[in-house]
């Protein structure tokens, strides 16, 4: 058992005193209990070691060490340096064993970060050797005279005054322990009163351990009873009452007399302390009896007048006590003021002591220099005798010995602090790894839960399609299940149990994402509501599964990039998606590479739009409420981004009069505003897209280039996905009715926000080729589903919302940039030139037909 006497520093206001306490380590709860003596039954307090750190400072004195818990610092003192190091080493070992056992069954999170910082701050002032072995401090030999069962049988260390060692904070515990000790003493003495009678114990001395084990099983806790058993054993052995066996071991009568005298002194001190305690109890008893007499007089009073007089007497006493209390309060305030002044004085004294220590350090350096000089001159004995006297040499040698002792002490302290830091670091690492494993398990379970919910909703959707053919009771049940499913919170209640890091990193608790897009779009059609719910659950599941495997390494790679420069690595990273915290910076860089902003130009355009109304102003006002209706920043006419979007569109209409305004530019500018936040940056991003990325005449009145891209896309669709294109031709499906808007607004309002922004990342870096890649990838992603539909109306209905069913952005990216290769830009340019010539010829022929028709109508007359 780890137990023994230590001195504990007690603080009573400004007074600090050392009190002897018996310390006992509780293995079950990793606590250090302390008692006044080893024979006490109830502890005075405890120290929680599970999250504590240990420290020893040589400047505090020999044998002094500290136990730092999150709520308090305990200062203890051992009888020797060896005992101190033994206690520290044993406490370290017991704490490590308890934490290892506890880590198998994770419990509350221990804040090892703060403990580790404290240890590093303490060590900063010392020299740390590089130690490859984990055994920083060799095992300390057990000091049997100060620790263990033998120490319990020795008398407690004596204090200067009788009552100094009594804990006034725990009077009830002191009374219980005293009564217990008195009862225990009577049992030891027996009925005959013979102090030296050990018959009761000698009858069954060998059964003490067996009795202890039997009693441990009967108690609720087990620890107190086992402790009492070995305390009784210690008292039986040698707690001031030696038996005949001990006396027989003494070699002569002189030793016996000295032992008895020592025991008499011990008993005398014990009697004095018991008398003091009895006096206190007598005073309390007299006060209680006085109160009882007054109450009896009040009850036995014959007339109300006598009772009234007793009550008045009590009132006078209360008034007197109140005045005394006020006087004591005033005295307390004065003492607090005096304490504040003394604290300031103490601070000044500490500063003075610090100066003295610095002077002492300087003197020690001088001594070292003189010592070196003495060593150099030691070769000449005659010269040394002439310069340095014997007395001076003796003083210098004494100083050297003191310095060596200091060096040894600091080395020991350094070794212990190294071991403490190493062990705390291991504990912190173990806790962090366990926490990480638990977070990953929680994320996997939540991803599986999302998949199950998604499958359940898909089954409900299938049942919804067959409602007309079901019995009325079954149809009503299906409708109720659908209503309940639509009312579920997509985040789920399970997320509330996750840690704060997991909630913020994986599953934001808001119904909107980082840019304000709704995680579950609010559609009016009930069938679409189920699809939106299914899609949100699938996206959430994919995020949870890819967070640690894909997203975290990708974010680490982005964090390692400093200055941005075009490269194959940067291109690959942009295709994989730019993290939210880096997207704004990278978009600004991509825009500034090809479109240098002109200072003051945007402000001039705003002034022009204020002074003169543009012809497109009315159309812009009509399109503003229809911009990104599933985004909270544009869903209301009072949203803050609506005025900014209006200014950006008006400025662009004045900047490029050839285009002015075209439907679709509002969506492009809105996405730029959401990411870049600054409206001038969003304006230049819109200029970059329209004038640099997109071909000429893409947003003109005729939209000729947009029509050309649709023909080019059909060519690529026939080459890359021939089965799907043949399926469309069989049912006379014109895909340009679906894809025309994809190309015009770069998939805005077609893909979910997370996938949309990844498409835009690559689009801003590589150009319109990315739109072709992703358009083909979308059809490839859903190819099998489309081929299963054999009705033209159903195909058109499916194509209206099938982009919203895409939930795996990584899979779509791999199809776009890997499965569809090769995709040379030269081929795209050639196809555009060829189809542009054909389209212009068709438009010219159409104009001729139109002119001939007009001429014919004119010749026929009215």
PDB file of N, CA and C in Angstrom, residues 663-729:
ATOM      1  N   UNK A 663     -30.629  37.496 -69.955  1.00  0.00           N
ATOM      2  CA  UNK A 663     -31.097  36.620 -68.898  1.00  0.00           C
ATOM      3  C   UNK A 663     -30.097  35.478 -68.678  1.00  0.00           C
ATOM      4  N   UNK A 664     -29.715  35.301 -67.461  1.00  0.00           N
ATOM      5  CA  UNK A 664     -28.680  34.337 -67.096  1.00  0.00           C
ATOM      6  C   UNK A 664     -27.490  35.020 -66.458  1.00  0.00           C
ATOM      7  N   UNK A 665     -27.249  36.286 -66.848  1.00  0.00           N
ATOM      8  CA  UNK A 665     -26.139  37.008 -66.225  1.00  0.00           C
ATOM      9  C   UNK A 665     -26.410  37.259 -64.743  1.00  0.00           C
ATOM     10  N   UNK A 666     -27.676  37.366 -64.364  1.00  0.00           N
ATOM     11  CA  UNK A 666     -27.999  37.576 -62.948  1.00  0.00           C
ATOM     12  C   UNK A 666     -27.528  36.398 -62.088  1.00  0.00           C
ATOM     13  N   UNK A 667     -27.662  35.171 -62.597  1.00  0.00           N
ATOM     14  CA  UNK A 667     -27.210  34.007 -61.828  1.00  0.00           C
ATOM     15  C   UNK A 667     -25.689  33.951 -61.726  1.00  0.00           C
ATOM     16  N   UNK A 668     -24.999  34.270 -62.838  1.00  0.00           N
ATOM     17  CA  UNK A 668     -23.530  34.284 -62.804  1.00  0.00           C
ATOM     18  C   UNK A 668     -23.024  35.306 -61.796  1.00  0.00           C
ATOM     19  N   UNK A 669     -23.603  36.511 -61.821  1.00  0.00           N
ATOM     20  CA  UNK A 669     -23.165  37.551 -60.881  1.00  0.00           C
ATOM     21  C   UNK A 669     -23.507  37.186 -59.440  1.00  0.00           C
ATOM     22  N   UNK A 670     -24.640  36.517 -59.232  1.00  0.00           N
ATOM     23  CA  UNK A 670     -25.030  36.144 -57.870  1.00  0.00           C
ATOM     24  C   UNK A 670     -24.044  35.153 -57.263  1.00  0.00           C
ATOM     25  N   UNK A 671     -23.632  34.139 -58.029  1.00  0.00           N
ATOM     26  CA  UNK A 671     -22.654  33.176 -57.513  1.00  0.00           C
ATOM     27  C   UNK A 671     -21.325  33.865 -57.210  1.00  0.00           C
ATOM     28  N   UNK A 672     -20.916  34.782 -58.077  1.00  0.00           N
ATOM     29  CA  UNK A 672     -19.677  35.524 -57.828  1.00  0.00           C
ATOM     30  C   UNK A 672     -19.785  36.356 -56.563  1.00  0.00           C
ATOM     31  N   UNK A 673     -20.949  36.960 -56.296  1.00  0.00           N
ATOM     32  CA  UNK A 673     -21.134  37.741 -55.070  1.00  0.00           C
ATOM     33  C   UNK A 673     -21.062  36.861 -53.828  1.00  0.00           C
ATOM     34  N   UNK A 674     -21.644  35.671 -53.894  1.00  0.00           N
ATOM     35  CA  UNK A 674     -21.642  34.788 -52.726  1.00  0.00           C
ATOM     36  C   UNK A 674     -20.231  34.383 -52.323  1.00  0.00           C
ATOM     37  N   UNK A 675     -19.380  34.137 -53.293  1.00  0.00           N
ATOM     38  CA  UNK A 675     -18.024  33.654 -52.988  1.00  0.00           C
ATOM     39  C   UNK A 675     -17.076  34.817 -52.707  1.00  0.00           C
ATOM     40  N   UNK A 676     -17.087  35.831 -53.585  1.00  0.00           N
ATOM     41  CA  UNK A 676     -16.120  36.926 -53.470  1.00  0.00           C
ATOM     42  C   UNK A 676     -16.552  37.994 -52.472  1.00  0.00           C
ATOM     43  N   UNK A 677     -17.866  38.096 -52.193  1.00  0.00           N
ATOM     44  CA  UNK A 677     -18.443  39.004 -51.207  1.00  0.00           C
ATOM     45  C   UNK A 677     -18.364  40.470 -51.630  1.00  0.00           C
ATOM     46  N   UNK A 678     -17.242  40.919 -52.143  1.00  0.00           N
ATOM     47  CA  UNK A 678     -17.104  42.311 -52.579  1.00  0.00           C
ATOM     48  C   UNK A 678     -17.759  42.476 -53.955  1.00  0.00           C
ATOM     49  N   UNK A 679     -18.622  43.503 -54.113  1.00  0.00           N
ATOM     50  CA  UNK A 679     -19.370  43.643 -55.362  1.00  0.00           C
ATOM     51  C   UNK A 679     -18.475  44.052 -56.529  1.00  0.00           C
ATOM     52  N   UNK A 680     -17.418  44.825 -56.282  1.00  0.00           N
ATOM     53  CA  UNK A 680     -16.507  45.182 -57.378  1.00  0.00           C
ATOM     54  C   UNK A 680     -15.764  43.948 -57.878  1.00  0.00           C
ATOM     55  N   UNK A 681     -15.339  43.067 -56.945  1.00  0.00           N
ATOM     56  CA  UNK A 681     -14.695  41.818 -57.361  1.00  0.00           C
ATOM     57  C   UNK A 681     -15.669  40.941 -58.137  1.00  0.00           C
ATOM     58  N   UNK A 682     -16.943  40.925 -57.707  1.00  0.00           N
ATOM     59  CA  UNK A 682     -17.956  40.151 -58.430  1.00  0.00           C
ATOM     60  C   UNK A 682     -18.182  40.721 -59.829  1.00  0.00           C
ATOM     61  N   UNK A 683     -18.114  42.038 -59.972  1.00  0.00           N
ATOM     62  CA  UNK A 683     -18.262  42.666 -61.296  1.00  0.00           C
ATOM     63  C   UNK A 683     -17.149  42.221 -62.235  1.00  0.00           C
ATOM     64  N   UNK A 684     -15.916  42.256 -61.761  1.00  0.00           N
ATOM     65  CA  UNK A 684     -14.798  41.864 -62.628  1.00  0.00           C
ATOM     66  C   UNK A 684     -14.826  40.355 -62.908  1.00  0.00           C
ATOM     67  N   UNK A 685     -15.348  39.551 -61.973  1.00  0.00           N
ATOM     68  CA  UNK A 685     -15.515  38.123 -62.233  1.00  0.00           C
ATOM     69  C   UNK A 685     -16.530  37.905 -63.359  1.00  0.00           C
ATOM     70  N   UNK A 686     -17.622  38.692 -63.360  1.00  0.00           N
ATOM     71  CA  UNK A 686     -18.614  38.585 -64.428  1.00  0.00           C
ATOM     72  C   UNK A 686     -18.012  39.009 -65.769  1.00  0.00           C
ATOM     73  N   UNK A 687     -17.210  40.066 -65.772  1.00  0.00           N
ATOM     74  CA  UNK A 687     -16.527  40.503 -66.989  1.00  0.00           C
ATOM     75  C   UNK A 687     -15.594  39.404 -67.492  1.00  0.00           C
ATOM     76  N   UNK A 688     -14.853  38.761 -66.557  1.00  0.00           N
ATOM     77  CA  UNK A 688     -13.929  37.685 -66.930  1.00  0.00           C
ATOM     78  C   UNK A 688     -14.656  36.518 -67.585  1.00  0.00           C
ATOM     79  N   UNK A 689     -15.834  36.124 -67.025  1.00  0.00           N
ATOM     80  CA  UNK A 689     -16.585  34.991 -67.580  1.00  0.00           C
ATOM     81  C   UNK A 689     -17.124  35.330 -68.966  1.00  0.00           C
ATOM     82  N   UNK A 690     -17.763  36.496 -69.115  1.00  0.00           N
ATOM     83  CA  UNK A 690     -18.447  36.845 -70.372  1.00  0.00           C
ATOM     84  C   UNK A 690     -17.448  37.180 -71.473  1.00  0.00           C
ATOM     85  N   UNK A 691     -16.387  37.914 -71.160  1.00  0.00           N
ATOM     86  CA  UNK A 691     -15.492  38.441 -72.191  1.00  0.00           C
ATOM     87  C   UNK A 691     -14.237  37.597 -72.391  1.00  0.00           C
ATOM     88  N   UNK A 692     -13.898  36.746 -71.435  1.00  0.00           N
ATOM     89  CA  UNK A 692     -12.669  35.958 -71.573  1.00  0.00           C
ATOM     90  C   UNK A 692     -12.935  34.454 -71.679  1.00  0.00           C
ATOM     91  N   UNK A 693     -13.754  33.913 -70.796  1.00  0.00           N
ATOM     92  CA  UNK A 693     -13.979  32.470 -70.811  1.00  0.00           C
ATOM     93  C   UNK A 693     -14.941  32.053 -71.915  1.00  0.00           C
ATOM     94  N   UNK A 694     -16.071  32.729 -72.014  1.00  0.00           N
ATOM     95  CA  UNK A 694     -17.067  32.355 -73.009  1.00  0.00           C
ATOM     96  C   UNK A 694     -16.695  32.908 -74.385  1.00  0.00           C
ATOM     97  N   UNK A 695     -17.056  32.191 -75.465  1.00  0.00           N
ATOM     98  CA  UNK A 695     -16.787  32.713 -76.820  1.00  0.00           C
ATOM     99  C   UNK A 695     -17.601  33.982 -77.086  1.00  0.00           C
ATOM    100  N   UNK A 696     -17.215  34.695 -78.125  1.00  0.00           N
ATOM    101  CA  UNK A 696     -17.929  35.917 -78.497  1.00  0.00           C
ATOM    102  C   UNK A 696     -19.360  35.579 -78.911  1.00  0.00           C
ATOM    103  N   UNK A 697     -20.246  36.516 -78.705  1.00  0.00           N
ATOM    104  CA  UNK A 697     -21.679  36.391 -79.065  1.00  0.00           C
ATOM    105  C   UNK A 697     -22.394  35.301 -78.280  1.00  0.00           C
ATOM    106  N   UNK A 698     -21.833  34.878 -77.163  1.00  0.00           N
ATOM    107  CA  UNK A 698     -22.504  33.847 -76.365  1.00  0.00           C
ATOM    108  C   UNK A 698     -23.767  34.400 -75.710  1.00  0.00           C
ATOM    109  N   UNK A 699     -23.725  35.699 -75.333  1.00  0.00           N
ATOM    110  CA  UNK A 699     -24.866  36.347 -74.686  1.00  0.00           C
ATOM    111  C   UNK A 699     -25.431  37.483 -75.535  1.00  0.00           C
ATOM    112  N   UNK A 700     -25.229  37.387 -76.853  1.00  0.00           N
ATOM    113  CA  UNK A 700     -25.780  38.413 -77.747  1.00  0.00           C
ATOM    114  C   UNK A 700     -27.285  38.192 -77.938  1.00  0.00           C
ATOM    115  N   UNK A 701     -27.907  39.063 -78.743  1.00  0.00           N
ATOM    116  CA  UNK A 701     -29.358  38.947 -78.959  1.00  0.00           C
ATOM    117  C   UNK A 701     -29.726  37.641 -79.646  1.00  0.00           C
ATOM    118  N   UNK A 702     -28.865  37.183 -80.576  1.00  0.00           N
ATOM    119  CA  UNK A 702     -29.168  35.955 -81.314  1.00  0.00           C
ATOM    120  C   UNK A 702     -28.723  34.697 -80.584  1.00  0.00           C
ATOM    121  N   UNK A 703     -27.842  34.821 -79.559  1.00  0.00           N
ATOM    122  CA  UNK A 703     -27.294  33.668 -78.824  1.00  0.00           C
ATOM    123  C   UNK A 703     -26.724  32.628 -79.783  1.00  0.00           C
ATOM    124  N   UNK A 704     -26.074  33.111 -80.847  1.00  0.00           N
ATOM    125  CA  UNK A 704     -25.629  32.209 -81.905  1.00  0.00           C
ATOM    126  C   UNK A 704     -24.578  31.223 -81.415  1.00  0.00           C
ATOM    127  N   UNK A 705     -23.646  31.700 -80.606  1.00  0.00           N
ATOM    128  CA  UNK A 705     -22.591  30.803 -80.120  1.00  0.00           C
ATOM    129  C   UNK A 705     -23.151  29.781 -79.148  1.00  0.00           C
ATOM    130  N   UNK A 706     -24.146  30.177 -78.369  1.00  0.00           N
ATOM    131  CA  UNK A 706     -24.787  29.212 -77.467  1.00  0.00           C
ATOM    132  C   UNK A 706     -25.452  28.090 -78.263  1.00  0.00           C
ATOM    133  N   UNK A 707     -26.082  28.438 -79.390  1.00  0.00           N
ATOM    134  CA  UNK A 707     -26.694  27.415 -80.230  1.00  0.00           C
ATOM    135  C   UNK A 707     -25.634  26.515 -80.865  1.00  0.00           C
ATOM    136  N   UNK A 708     -24.504  27.113 -81.235  1.00  0.00           N
ATOM    137  CA  UNK A 708     -23.407  26.320 -81.796  1.00  0.00           C
ATOM    138  C   UNK A 708     -22.923  25.285 -80.786  1.00  0.00           C
ATOM    139  N   UNK A 709     -22.758  25.705 -79.522  1.00  0.00           N
ATOM    140  CA  UNK A 709     -22.286  24.772 -78.493  1.00  0.00           C
ATOM    141  C   UNK A 709     -23.254  23.616 -78.288  1.00  0.00           C
ATOM    142  N   UNK A 710     -24.541  23.841 -78.492  1.00  0.00           N
ATOM    143  CA  UNK A 710     -25.500  22.745 -78.359  1.00  0.00           C
ATOM    144  C   UNK A 710     -25.285  21.691 -79.445  1.00  0.00           C
ATOM    145  N   UNK A 711     -24.984  22.125 -80.660  1.00  0.00           N
ATOM    146  CA  UNK A 711     -24.709  21.170 -81.741  1.00  0.00           C
ATOM    147  C   UNK A 711     -23.396  20.433 -81.490  1.00  0.00           C
ATOM    148  N   UNK A 712     -22.398  21.176 -80.998  1.00  0.00           N
ATOM    149  CA  UNK A 712     -21.126  20.530 -80.664  1.00  0.00           C
ATOM    150  C   UNK A 712     -21.338  19.490 -79.567  1.00  0.00           C
ATOM    151  N   UNK A 713     -22.142  19.838 -78.582  1.00  0.00           N
ATOM    152  CA  UNK A 713     -22.378  18.908 -77.478  1.00  0.00           C
ATOM    153  C   UNK A 713     -23.072  17.631 -77.977  1.00  0.00           C
ATOM    154  N   UNK A 714     -24.000  17.751 -78.909  1.00  0.00           N
ATOM    155  CA  UNK A 714     -24.657  16.554 -79.454  1.00  0.00           C
ATOM    156  C   UNK A 714     -23.655  15.652 -80.175  1.00  0.00           C
ATOM    157  N   UNK A 715     -22.690  16.275 -80.871  1.00  0.00           N
ATOM    158  CA  UNK A 715     -21.639  15.473 -81.507  1.00  0.00           C
ATOM    159  C   UNK A 715     -20.853  14.682 -80.463  1.00  0.00           C
ATOM    160  N   UNK A 716     -20.433  15.375 -79.390  1.00  0.00           N
ATOM    161  CA  UNK A 716     -19.671  14.694 -78.333  1.00  0.00           C
ATOM    162  C   UNK A 716     -20.515  13.618 -77.652  1.00  0.00           C
ATOM    163  N   UNK A 717     -21.795  13.876 -77.483  1.00  0.00           N
ATOM    164  CA  UNK A 717     -22.673  12.902 -76.856  1.00  0.00           C
ATOM    165  C   UNK A 717     -22.781  11.634 -77.704  1.00  0.00           C
ATOM    166  N   UNK A 718     -22.830  11.809 -79.035  1.00  0.00           N
ATOM    167  CA  UNK A 718     -22.886  10.649 -79.935  1.00  0.00           C
ATOM    168  C   UNK A 718     -21.595   9.846 -79.886  1.00  0.00           C
ATOM    169  N   UNK A 719     -20.450  10.544 -79.710  1.00  0.00           N
ATOM    170  CA  UNK A 719     -19.154   9.864 -79.691  1.00  0.00           C
ATOM    171  C   UNK A 719     -18.871   9.199 -78.338  1.00  0.00           C
ATOM    172  N   UNK A 720     -19.155   9.912 -77.244  1.00  0.00           N
ATOM    173  CA  UNK A 720     -18.801   9.402 -75.909  1.00  0.00           C
ATOM    174  C   UNK A 720     -19.863   8.449 -75.362  1.00  0.00           C
ATOM    175  N   UNK A 721     -21.140   8.706 -75.662  1.00  0.00           N
ATOM    176  CA  UNK A 721     -22.230   7.886 -75.137  1.00  0.00           C
ATOM    177  C   UNK A 721     -23.156   7.485 -76.294  1.00  0.00           C
ATOM    178  N   UNK A 722     -22.722   6.621 -77.175  1.00  0.00           N
ATOM    179  CA  UNK A 722     -23.522   6.299 -78.367  1.00  0.00           C
ATOM    180  C   UNK A 722     -24.851   5.603 -78.026  1.00  0.00           C
ATOM    181  N   UNK A 723     -24.882   4.721 -77.015  1.00  0.00           N
ATOM    182  CA  UNK A 723     -26.131   4.049 -76.668  1.00  0.00           C
ATOM    183  C   UNK A 723     -27.185   5.043 -76.192  1.00  0.00           C
ATOM    184  N   UNK A 724     -26.760   5.984 -75.364  1.00  0.00           N
ATOM    185  CA  UNK A 724     -27.696   6.967 -74.837  1.00  0.00           C
ATOM    186  C   UNK A 724     -28.226   7.870 -75.955  1.00  0.00           C
ATOM    187  N   UNK A 725     -27.335   8.287 -76.869  1.00  0.00           N
ATOM    188  CA  UNK A 725     -27.775   9.159 -77.962  1.00  0.00           C
ATOM    189  C   UNK A 725     -28.748   8.411 -78.877  1.00  0.00           C
ATOM    190  N   UNK A 726     -28.477   7.136 -79.130  1.00  0.00           N
ATOM    191  CA  UNK A 726     -29.406   6.353 -79.952  1.00  0.00           C
ATOM    192  C   UNK A 726     -30.764   6.230 -79.262  1.00  0.00           C
ATOM    193  N   UNK A 727     -30.753   6.105 -77.935  1.00  0.00           N
ATOM    194  CA  UNK A 727     -32.000   6.042 -77.164  1.00  0.00           C
ATOM    195  C   UNK A 727     -32.788   7.344 -77.315  1.00  0.00           C
ATOM    196  N   UNK A 728     -32.085   8.479 -77.241  1.00  0.00           N
ATOM    197  CA  UNK A 728     -32.753   9.773 -77.416  1.00  0.00           C
ATOM    198  C   UNK A 728     -33.332   9.897 -78.839  1.00  0.00           C
ATOM    199  N   UNK A 729     -32.578   9.485 -79.836  1.00  0.00           N
ATOM    200  CA  UNK A 729     -33.067   9.583 -81.220  1.00  0.00           C
ATOM    201  C   UNK A 729     -34.271   8.669 -81.451  1.00  0.00           C
TER     202      UNK A 729
END
